[in-house]
JSON list of C-alpha atoms in Angstrom, two decimals:
[
{"chain": "A", "resi": 1, "resn": "UNK", "atom": "CA", "xyz": [3.36, -3.80, -12.51]},
{"chain": "A", "resi": 2, "resn": "UNK", "atom": "CA", "xyz": [1.26, -6.92, -12.25]},
{"chain": "A", "resi": 3, "resn": "UNK", "atom": "CA", "xyz": [0.79, -8.52, -8.84]},
{"chain": "A", "resi": 4, "resn": "UNK", "atom": "CA", "xyz": [-1.34, -11.53, -7.99]},
{"chain": "A", "resi": 5, "resn": "UNK", "atom": "CA", "xyz": [-3.48, -12.53, -5.03]},
{"chain": "A", "resi": 6, "resn": "UNK", "atom": "CA", "xyz": [-1.48, -14.35, -2.34]},
{"chain": "A", "resi": 7, "resn": "UNK", "atom": "CA", "xyz": [1.79, -12.94, -3.72]},
{"chain": "A", "resi": 8, "resn": "UNK", "atom": "CA", "xyz": [4.33, -11.91, -1.09]},
{"chain": "A", "resi": 9, "resn": "UNK", "atom": "CA", "xyz": [5.68, -8.42, -1.68]},
{"chain": "A", "resi": 10, "resn": "UNK", "atom": "CA", "xyz": [8.61, -6.48, -0.21]},
{"chain": "A", "resi": 11, "resn": "UNK", "atom": "CA", "xyz": [8.53, -2.69, -0.49]},
{"chain": "A", "resi": 12, "resn": "UNK", "atom": "CA", "xyz": [11.65, -0.57, -0.08]},
{"chain": "A", "resi": 13, "resn": "UNK", "atom": "CA", "xyz": [10.58, 2.83, 1.24]},
{"chain": "A", "resi": 14, "resn": "UNK", "atom": "CA", "xyz": [12.16, 6.00, -0.16]},
{"chain": "A", "resi": 15, "resn": "UNK", "atom": "CA", "xyz": [9.83, 8.53, 1.50]},
{"chain": "A", "resi": 16, "resn": "UNK", "atom": "CA", "xyz": [9.52, 9.17, 4.35]},
{"chain": "A", "resi": 17, "resn": "UNK", "atom": "CA", "xyz": [13.30, 8.88, 4.51]},
{"chain": "A", "resi": 18, "resn": "UNK", "atom": "CA", "xyz": [13.26, 7.95, 8.21]},
{"chain": "A", "resi": 19, "resn": "UNK", "atom": "CA", "xyz": [10.68, 5.15, 7.89]},
{"chain": "A", "resi": 20, "resn": "UNK", "atom": "CA", "xyz": [11.07, 2.05, 10.02]},
{"chain": "A", "resi": 21, "resn": "UNK", "atom": "CA", "xyz": [8.91, -0.97, 10.70]},
{"chain": "A", "resi": 22, "resn": "UNK", "atom": "CA", "xyz": [9.31, -4.05, 12.89]},
{"chain": "A", "resi": 23, "resn": "UNK", "atom": "CA", "xyz": [11.02, -5.58, 9.83]},
{"chain": "A", "resi": 24, "resn": "UNK", "atom": "CA", "xyz": [13.74, -2.91, 9.65]},
{"chain": "A", "resi": 25, "resn": "UNK", "atom": "CA", "xyz": [14.63, 0.50, 8.30]},
{"chain": "A", "resi": 26, "resn": "UNK", "atom": "CA", "xyz": [12.98, 1.55, 5.04]},
{"chain": "A", "resi": 27, "resn": "UNK", "atom": "CA", "xyz": [11.28, -1.79, 4.32]},
{"chain": "A", "resi": 28, "resn": "UNK", "atom": "CA", "xyz": [8.06, -3.64, 4.95]},
{"chain": "A", "resi": 29, "resn": "UNK", "atom": "CA", "xyz": [6.48, -6.77, 3.53]},
{"chain": "A", "resi": 30, "resn": "UNK", "atom": "CA", "xyz": [3.03, -8.16, 3.06]},
{"chain": "A", "resi": 31, "resn": "UNK", "atom": "CA", "xyz": [0.75, -10.29, 0.94]},
{"chain": "A", "resi": 32, "resn": "UNK", "atom": "CA", "xyz": [-1.59, -9.14, -1.83]},
{"chain": "A", "resi": 33, "resn": "UNK", "atom": "CA", "xyz": [-5.15, -10.01, -0.90]},
{"chain": "A", "resi": 34, "resn": "UNK", "atom": "CA", "xyz": [-7.14, -8.29, -3.67]},
{"chain": "A", "resi": 35, "resn": "UNK", "atom": "CA", "xyz": [-6.81, -6.25, -6.87]},
{"chain": "A", "resi": 36, "resn": "UNK", "atom": "CA", "xyz": [-9.04, -3.72, -8.64]},
{"chain": "A", "resi": 37, "resn": "UNK", "atom": "CA", "xyz": [-8.80, -0.82, -11.08]},
{"chain": "A", "resi": 38, "resn": "UNK", "atom": "CA", "xyz": [-8.99, 2.80, -9.98]},
{"chain": "A", "resi": 39, "resn": "UNK", "atom": "CA", "xyz": [-8.54, 6.30, -11.33]},
{"chain": "A", "resi": 40, "resn": "UNK", "atom": "CA", "xyz": [-4.93, 5.86, -10.18]},
{"chain": "A", "resi": 41, "resn": "UNK", "atom": "CA", "xyz": [-4.49, 2.70, -12.28]},
{"chain": "A", "resi": 42, "resn": "UNK", "atom": "CA", "xyz": [-4.31, -0.86, -10.99]},
{"chain": "A", "resi": 43, "resn": "UNK", "atom": "CA", "xyz": [-4.72, -0.93, -7.23]},
{"chain": "A", "resi": 44, "resn": "UNK", "atom": "CA", "xyz": [-3.69, -3.73, -4.90]},
{"chain": "A", "resi": 45, "resn": "UNK", "atom": "CA", "xyz": [-4.87, -4.36, -1.37]},
{"chain": "A", "resi": 46, "resn": "UNK", "atom": "CA", "xyz": [-1.99, -5.61, 0.75]},
{"chain": "A", "resi": 47, "resn": "UNK", "atom": "CA", "xyz": [-2.05, -7.01, 4.29]},
{"chain": "A", "resi": 48, "resn": "UNK", "atom": "CA", "xyz": [1.25, -6.01, 5.90]},
{"chain": "A", "resi": 49, "resn": "UNK", "atom": "CA", "xyz": [3.25, -8.72, 7.66]},
{"chain": "A", "resi": 50, "resn": "UNK", "atom": "CA", "xyz": [3.93, -6.63, 10.77]},
{"chain": "A", "resi": 51, "resn": "UNK", "atom": "CA", "xyz": [1.77, -3.66, 11.73]},
{"chain": "A", "resi": 52, "resn": "UNK", "atom": "CA", "xyz": [3.79, -0.43, 11.67]},
{"chain": "A", "resi": 53, "resn": "UNK", "atom": "CA", "xyz": [3.30, 3.20, 12.67]},
{"chain": "A", "resi": 54, "resn": "UNK", "atom": "CA", "xyz": [3.54, 6.13, 10.26]},
{"chain": "A", "resi": 55, "resn": "UNK", "atom": "CA", "xyz": [2.29, 9.68, 10.76]},
{"chain": "A", "resi": 56, "resn": "UNK", "atom": "CA", "xyz": [0.61, 8.60, 14.01]},
{"chain": "A", "resi": 57, "resn": "UNK", "atom": "CA", "xyz": [-1.38, 5.84, 12.26]},
{"chain": "A", "resi": 58, "resn": "UNK", "atom": "CA", "xyz": [-1.19, 2.15, 13.06]},
{"chain": "A", "resi": 59, "resn": "UNK", "atom": "CA", "xyz": [-1.03, 0.50, 9.62]},
{"chain": "A", "resi": 60, "resn": "UNK", "atom": "CA", "xyz": [-2.06, -3.11, 9.02]},
{"chain": "A", "resi": 61, "resn": "UNK", "atom": "CA", "xyz": [-3.42, -2.83, 5.45]},
{"chain": "A", "resi": 62, "resn": "UNK", "atom": "CA", "xyz": [-2.38, -0.64, 2.53]},
{"chain": "A", "resi": 63, "resn": "UNK", "atom": "CA", "xyz": [-3.38, 0.08, -1.04]},
{"chain": "A", "resi": 64, "resn": "UNK", "atom": "CA", "xyz": [-0.46, -0.07, -3.49]},
{"chain": "A", "resi": 65, "resn": "UNK", "atom": "CA", "xyz": [-0.70, 1.70, -6.87]},
{"chain": "A", "resi": 66, "resn": "UNK", "atom": "CA", "xyz": [1.84, 2.26, -9.66]},
{"chain": "A", "resi": 67, "resn": "UNK", "atom": "CA", "xyz": [3.86, 5.49, -9.61]},
{"chain": "A", "resi": 68, "resn": "UNK", "atom": "CA", "xyz": [4.95, 6.96, -12.94]},
{"chain": "A", "resi": 69, "resn": "UNK", "atom": "CA", "xyz": [6.56, 4.93, -15.72]},
{"chain": "A", "resi": 70, "resn": "UNK", "atom": "CA", "xyz": [8.83, 2.77, -13.54]},
{"chain": "A", "resi": 71, "resn": "UNK", "atom": "CA", "xyz": [6.96, -0.57, -13.26]},
{"chain": "A", "resi": 72, "resn": "UNK", "atom": "CA", "xyz": [8.34, -1.19, -9.76]},
{"chain": "A", "resi": 73, "resn": "UNK", "atom": "CA", "xyz": [7.74, 2.31, -8.32]},
{"chain": "A", "resi": 74, "resn": "UNK", "atom": "CA", "xyz": [4.64, 2.60, -6.14]},
{"chain": "A", "resi": 75, "resn": "UNK", "atom": "CA", "xyz": [2.60, 4.96, -4.03]},
{"chain": "A", "resi": 76, "resn": "UNK", "atom": "CA", "xyz": [1.26, 3.43, -0.84]},
{"chain": "A", "resi": 77, "resn": "UNK", "atom": "CA", "xyz": [-1.99, 4.55, 0.79]},
{"chain": "A", "resi": 78, "resn": "UNK", "atom": "CA", "xyz": [-3.35, 3.76, 4.23]},
{"chain": "A", "resi": 79, "resn": "UNK", "atom": "CA", "xyz": [-6.81, 2.18, 4.14]},
{"chain": "A", "resi": 80, "resn": "UNK", "atom": "CA", "xyz": [-8.83, 2.09, 7.38]},
{"chain": "A", "resi": 81, "resn": "UNK", "atom": "CA", "xyz": [-10.00, -1.40, 8.36]},
{"chain": "A", "resi": 82, "resn": "UNK", "atom": "CA", "xyz": [-13.67, -0.43, 8.12]},
{"chain": "A", "resi": 83, "resn": "UNK", "atom": "CA", "xyz": [-13.21, 0.32, 4.40]},
{"chain": "A", "resi": 84, "resn": "UNK", "atom": "CA", "xyz": [-11.68, -3.06, 3.50]},
{"chain": "A", "resi": 85, "resn": "UNK", "atom": "CA", "xyz": [-15.04, -4.57, 2.39]},
{"chain": "A", "resi": 86, "resn": "UNK", "atom": "CA", "xyz": [-15.44, -1.68, -0.09]},
{"chain": "A", "resi": 87, "resn": "UNK", "atom": "CA", "xyz": [-11.99, -2.03, -1.69]},
{"chain": "A", "resi": 88, "resn": "UNK", "atom": "CA", "xyz": [-13.36, -3.66, -4.86]},
{"chain": "A", "resi": 89, "resn": "UNK", "atom": "CA", "xyz": [-15.39, -0.49, -5.47]},
{"chain": "A", "resi": 90, "resn": "UNK", "atom": "CA", "xyz": [-12.39, 1.75, -4.77]},
{"chain": "A", "resi": 91, "resn": "UNK", "atom": "CA", "xyz": [-13.81, 4.79, -6.56]},
{"chain": "A", "resi": 92, "resn": "UNK", "atom": "CA", "xyz": [-16.29, 5.19, -3.68]},
{"chain": "A", "resi": 93, "resn": "UNK", "atom": "CA", "xyz": [-13.53, 5.33, -1.05]},
{"chain": "A", "resi": 94, "resn": "UNK", "atom": "CA", "xyz": [-10.59, 6.98, -2.85]},
{"chain": "A", "resi": 95, "resn": "UNK", "atom": "CA", "xyz": [-11.03, 10.25, -0.95]},
{"chain": "A", "resi": 96, "resn": "UNK", "atom": "CA", "xyz": [-10.78, 8.36, 2.36]},
{"chain": "A", "resi": 97, "resn": "UNK", "atom": "CA", "xyz": [-7.41, 6.76, 1.55]},
{"chain": "A", "resi": 98, "resn": "UNK", "atom": "CA", "xyz": [-4.37, 8.56, 2.95]},
{"chain": "A", "resi": 99, "resn": "UNK", "atom": "CA", "xyz": [-1.10, 8.74, 1.01]},
{"chain": "A", "resi": 100, "resn": "UNK", "atom": "CA", "xyz": [1.73, 7.67, 3.31]},
{"chain": "A", "resi": 101, "resn": "UNK", "atom": "CA", "xyz": [4.68, 6.15, 1.43]},
{"chain": "A", "resi": 102, "resn": "UNK", "atom": "CA", "xyz": [6.69, 6.31, -1.80]},
{"chain": "A", "resi": 103, "resn": "UNK", "atom": "CA", "xyz": [8.53, 3.09, -2.49]},
{"chain": "A", "resi": 104, "resn": "UNK", "atom": "CA", "xyz": [9.79, 0.43, -4.86]},
{"chain": "A", "resi": 105, "resn": "UNK", "atom": "CA", "xyz": [8.83, -3.21, -5.09]},
{"chain": "A", "resi": 106, "resn": "UNK", "atom": "CA", "xyz": [11.95, -5.26, -4.42]}
]
């Protein structure tokens, strides 16, 4: 998976199975605003197009990382707004990210 800054991305959500956003059931979109490397592989900071709720969290930014060998499969992590300036040094904030979604880049 190779994404670029300013690239628009659509993610089809497979878990949680009952996910919905203002954009519809089991989908959300956003734009890649930064990229770095992490212990999880390449990591992408994505600003979501429409803030959504999951697990009681209001989500406006996420970190997207590859999942397994499928180049389009991703794990999505919630990143609190106050940690956005530290994204480029992701190893210092990895423990503060919260796994929220399994999906596929459409």
